[in-house]
Amino acid sequence: MLTCFLFVQNLDQEIILSMSLDLQGQVVQPLQMRSLEDIRTLQQNARTIIVFPTDWCGIYTVELPLLSEHKAREAIPFALEDQLAQPVSQLHFVFDKAYYQKKHYLVVVIEKQLMRDWMHRLSALDLAYDMITIDWFALSQEEGCVLEHSVIVNTESFSGSLSLDIWASHAHAWSTDLRWHVFANSANVENLPVVSPSSKVHHTWVSERLLNTKLMNLCQGDFQHATSQTQVKRLYQLTGVMAGVCFLGFVTIHVGLSMWVTHKTRLLDQQIATSYRVFFPQAQQVISPQIRIGQLLKQTQMGHNATLWSLMENLSFVLAQRHVTPVKGVTQITNGVTKVQTLQFQHQILTVILVCDGFAALEHIEAALRNRKIKVHQVSAATEKDQVVAKLELSL
């Protein structure tokens, strides 16, 4: 992936100094002033780093134990309050655990209004970016850079940026302990003790250094900036959280329902056991009502069928003795002499309506059934069109 560097200076600028490097640090697009449209083209398939000049910031070290981010963000402003000319409420404090060394935090301090103005300006220009940092992070320990009108320095006694005039009055201004870098656009300083000259302008050198350095992102705390990658990451996180909440809700509901059903079942079991003892006082254990009812239905059904088929068998035998031959039909059997008009079996009683030639035939049928140990109850008997219609109830 390519990395695009934008070196900003003025809020009202419409063209910005920019360049891009590949992963190996080779220049893909050289350093030059570009219009917004050209910069958007430069940003394609690349991450973008906005580089502020160190002049806009102060760099401090704060002795504190390693704290959580929330606690550190509260403690650091109070620890630096005496060293700052402006109220801490107007300043943005930037730190990173990666720069926590020897029980000290490295802190970059910048005005909140400046951060706010630049982030608003970049948004208004529709320029996407992944982070904002400062050129000071291109320096290693005990290094300094001579720029056009200032120096940036990374030493134990001082870290940050100063104008050349002020730096010249510093007690250890041009110490031989520092390795100085000068560039094609650096100010002319005589008698630099240890110099590493470069034919490049300092922006190119800074870009190459920043590419392989752990950077501190100024977009943190109240100034967090959502990049496309972080947006996708947060979307996945939100999706995961929502899925977790839904799963937890699903489990909670089902656990609650299960507990409710178990409670109701226990109450029902107690009621069933009480009723069961009433109907089966000799039972040593309570059998499931479903099993008990099934057993009773099975026993009843078996008895029901046995009675029905016994009565039908005896009735058929008696009718056969009178030369009655059944013909097609479920509810009617006839041969022209005696007719079985309807059959109904209920409560272990077979109710049959017979149509006979006369009362003598009816009496003969009743007598034959009684001889076969069938209980016969004549419900009714009447003449109809020279025939006798009788309703009999048969039981064992």
Short mmCIF file of C-alpha atoms in Angstrom, two decimals, residues 117-320:
data_model
loop_
_atom_site.label_atom_id
_atom_site.label_comp_id
_atom_site.label_asym_id
_atom_site.label_seq_id
_atom_site.Cartn_x
_atom_site.Cartn_y
_atom_site.Cartn_z
CA ASP A 117 -9.98 24.45 12.70
CA TRP A 118 -7.77 22.07 10.74
CA MET A 119 -10.06 19.08 11.07
CA HIS A 120 -12.98 21.23 9.97
CA ARG A 121 -10.93 22.60 7.06
CA LEU A 122 -9.87 19.14 5.87
CA SER A 123 -13.47 18.01 6.08
CA ALA A 124 -14.63 21.04 4.12
CA LEU A 125 -12.01 20.30 1.45
CA ASP A 126 -13.27 16.71 1.34
CA LEU A 127 -9.76 15.38 1.96
CA ALA A 128 -9.69 11.93 3.53
CA TYR A 129 -6.86 11.11 5.93
CA ASP A 130 -5.87 8.37 8.32
CA MET A 131 -3.98 10.32 10.95
CA ILE A 132 -2.39 13.65 11.89
CA THR A 133 1.11 13.74 13.32
CA ILE A 134 4.09 16.13 13.53
CA ASP A 135 7.46 16.10 11.77
CA TRP A 136 9.31 15.82 15.11
CA PHE A 137 8.66 12.06 15.14
CA ALA A 138 11.09 11.69 12.24
CA LEU A 139 13.93 12.31 14.73
CA SER A 140 15.76 9.67 16.73
CA GLN A 141 17.15 10.31 20.19
CA GLU A 142 19.91 12.95 20.25
CA GLU A 143 19.18 14.19 16.75
CA GLY A 144 18.33 17.60 15.38
CA CYS A 145 17.28 19.09 12.04
CA VAL A 146 18.02 22.51 10.69
CA LEU A 147 15.02 23.79 8.75
CA GLU A 148 14.50 27.02 6.87
CA HIS A 149 13.84 29.22 9.90
CA SER A 150 13.97 26.87 12.87
CA VAL A 151 15.36 23.71 14.33
CA ILE A 152 13.60 20.62 15.65
CA VAL A 153 15.44 18.74 18.36
CA ASN A 154 15.09 15.47 20.26
CA THR A 155 17.28 15.50 23.36
CA GLU A 156 16.83 14.62 27.02
CA SER A 157 17.08 18.29 28.03
CA PHE A 158 14.76 19.63 25.33
CA SER A 159 12.41 18.28 22.70
CA GLY A 160 10.49 20.38 20.22
CA SER A 161 11.00 23.27 17.83
CA LEU A 162 12.66 26.65 18.31
CA SER A 163 13.57 29.47 15.97
CA LEU A 164 17.23 29.65 15.02
CA ASP A 165 17.77 32.85 17.02
CA ILE A 166 16.34 31.42 20.21
CA TRP A 167 18.12 28.11 19.74
CA ALA A 168 21.45 29.86 19.26
CA SER A 169 21.09 31.33 22.76
CA HIS A 170 20.46 27.91 24.26
CA ALA A 171 23.16 26.66 26.63
CA HIS A 172 23.82 23.51 24.64
CA ALA A 173 22.76 24.89 21.27
CA TRP A 174 25.28 23.23 19.00
CA SER A 175 26.39 20.44 21.28
CA THR A 176 28.69 17.84 19.79
CA ASP A 177 26.46 15.21 21.41
CA LEU A 178 23.77 15.89 18.80
CA ARG A 179 23.79 14.61 15.27
CA TRP A 180 22.53 17.38 13.03
CA HIS A 181 20.78 16.93 9.70
CA VAL A 182 20.89 19.68 7.12
CA PHE A 183 19.04 19.69 3.82
CA ALA A 184 18.90 21.52 0.54
CA ASN A 185 16.39 23.98 1.98
CA SER A 186 18.02 24.36 5.44
CA ALA A 187 19.16 27.71 6.76
CA ASN A 188 22.88 28.35 6.58
CA VAL A 189 24.43 27.73 10.01
CA GLU A 190 28.16 28.04 10.44
CA ASN A 191 30.33 25.71 12.47
CA LEU A 192 27.84 22.89 12.99
CA PRO A 193 29.85 20.27 14.93
CA VAL A 194 28.46 16.98 13.57
CA VAL A 195 26.60 17.22 10.32
CA SER A 196 24.77 14.71 8.17
CA PRO A 197 24.15 16.65 4.95
CA SER A 198 21.45 15.66 2.45
CA SER A 199 20.68 16.90 -1.02
CA LYS A 200 16.97 16.37 -0.34
CA VAL A 201 14.58 18.94 1.08
CA HIS A 202 13.62 18.16 4.65
CA HIS A 203 10.01 17.18 3.76
CA THR A 204 11.25 14.22 1.71
CA TRP A 205 13.60 13.12 4.49
CA VAL A 206 10.82 13.48 7.08
CA SER A 207 8.44 11.39 4.95
CA GLU A 208 11.00 8.61 4.58
CA ARG A 209 11.64 8.59 8.33
CA LEU A 210 7.95 8.73 9.31
CA LEU A 211 7.16 5.79 7.03
CA ASN A 212 9.10 3.42 9.30
CA THR A 213 8.38 5.05 12.66
CA LYS A 214 5.71 4.40 15.26
CA LEU A 215 3.74 7.63 14.98
CA MET A 216 1.67 9.39 17.57
CA ASN A 217 -1.74 10.28 16.18
CA LEU A 218 -3.02 13.69 17.25
CA CYS A 219 -6.57 12.52 16.46
CA GLN A 220 -7.43 11.07 19.84
CA GLY A 221 -9.61 11.87 22.82
CA ASP A 222 -12.14 14.53 21.81
CA PHE A 223 -10.59 14.73 18.34
CA GLN A 224 -10.90 11.13 17.21
CA HIS A 225 -11.23 10.85 13.46
CA ALA A 226 -13.13 7.99 11.82
CA THR A 227 -11.16 6.68 8.85
CA SER A 228 -12.63 4.22 6.37
CA GLN A 229 -10.74 1.40 8.12
CA THR A 230 -11.89 2.42 11.58
CA GLN A 231 -15.44 2.85 10.31
CA VAL A 232 -15.40 -0.70 8.96
CA LYS A 233 -13.82 -1.91 12.19
CA ARG A 234 -16.45 -0.13 14.28
CA LEU A 235 -19.19 -1.48 12.04
CA TYR A 236 -17.92 -5.01 12.65
CA GLN A 237 -17.65 -4.27 16.37
CA LEU A 238 -21.17 -2.84 16.43
CA THR A 239 -22.46 -5.85 14.51
CA GLY A 240 -20.71 -8.16 16.95
CA VAL A 241 -22.13 -6.29 19.94
CA MET A 242 -25.64 -6.34 18.45
CA ALA A 243 -25.33 -10.05 17.67
CA GLY A 244 -24.13 -10.66 21.23
CA VAL A 245 -27.02 -8.63 22.67
CA CYS A 246 -29.53 -10.48 20.46
CA PHE A 247 -28.06 -13.83 21.46
CA LEU A 248 -28.05 -12.87 25.13
CA GLY A 249 -31.66 -11.67 24.83
CA PHE A 250 -32.61 -14.88 23.04
CA VAL A 251 -30.98 -17.01 25.73
CA THR A 252 -32.45 -14.90 28.54
CA ILE A 253 -35.97 -15.12 27.11
CA HIS A 254 -35.73 -18.86 26.59
CA VAL A 255 -34.21 -19.45 30.01
CA GLY A 256 -36.98 -17.34 31.51
CA LEU A 257 -39.63 -19.25 29.58
CA SER A 258 -38.04 -22.54 30.60
CA MET A 259 -38.06 -21.52 34.26
CA TRP A 260 -41.68 -20.37 33.96
CA VAL A 261 -42.72 -23.62 32.26
CA THR A 262 -40.83 -25.65 34.89
CA HIS A 263 -42.56 -23.73 37.68
CA LYS A 264 -45.99 -24.19 36.10
CA THR A 265 -45.27 -27.86 35.44
CA ARG A 266 -44.27 -28.38 39.06
CA LEU A 267 -47.50 -26.77 40.25
CA LEU A 268 -49.50 -28.84 37.77
CA ASP A 269 -47.73 -32.02 38.88
CA GLN A 270 -48.68 -31.25 42.47
CA GLN A 271 -52.32 -30.74 41.46
CA ILE A 272 -52.27 -33.94 39.38
CA ALA A 273 -50.75 -35.91 42.27
CA THR A 274 -53.50 -34.68 44.60
CA SER A 275 -56.22 -35.64 42.13
CA TYR A 276 -54.46 -38.91 41.31
CA ARG A 277 -54.56 -40.02 44.94
CA VAL A 278 -58.31 -39.43 44.94
CA PHE A 279 -58.93 -41.70 41.93
CA PHE A 280 -56.17 -44.22 42.69
CA PRO A 281 -55.76 -44.31 46.49
CA GLN A 282 -53.96 -47.68 46.39
CA ALA A 283 -51.34 -46.52 43.88
CA GLN A 284 -47.83 -46.51 45.29
CA GLN A 285 -46.59 -43.96 42.78
CA VAL A 286 -48.10 -41.34 40.54
CA ILE A 287 -48.06 -42.46 36.93
CA SER A 288 -48.09 -39.85 34.21
CA PRO A 289 -51.70 -38.97 33.36
CA GLN A 290 -50.86 -39.38 29.71
CA ILE A 291 -49.74 -42.98 30.28
CA ARG A 292 -52.67 -43.73 32.62
CA ILE A 293 -55.25 -42.29 30.21
CA GLY A 294 -53.64 -44.17 27.33
CA GLN A 295 -53.86 -47.39 29.27
CA LEU A 296 -57.50 -46.77 30.14
CA LEU A 297 -58.36 -45.85 26.56
CA LYS A 298 -56.61 -48.95 25.32
CA GLN A 299 -58.43 -51.14 27.79
CA THR A 300 -61.77 -49.45 27.04
CA GLN A 301 -61.22 -49.69 23.30
CA MET A 302 -60.40 -53.39 23.55
CA GLY A 303 -63.54 -54.03 25.66
CA HIS A 304 -65.60 -51.85 23.33
CA ASN A 305 -64.55 -53.78 20.25
CA ALA A 306 -65.04 -57.20 21.91
CA THR A 307 -68.62 -56.37 22.93
CA LEU A 308 -69.51 -54.96 19.53
CA TRP A 309 -68.19 -57.93 17.58
CA SER A 310 -69.82 -60.45 19.95
CA LEU A 311 -73.24 -58.79 19.56
CA MET A 312 -72.82 -58.52 15.79
CA GLU A 313 -71.77 -62.17 15.58
CA ASN A 314 -74.82 -63.38 17.53
CA LEU A 315 -77.23 -61.13 15.60
CA SER A 316 -75.79 -62.33 12.27
CA PHE A 317 -76.12 -65.96 13.39
CA VAL A 318 -79.78 -65.53 14.37
CA LEU A 319 -80.64 -63.73 11.14
CA ALA A 320 -78.80 -66.38 9.14
#
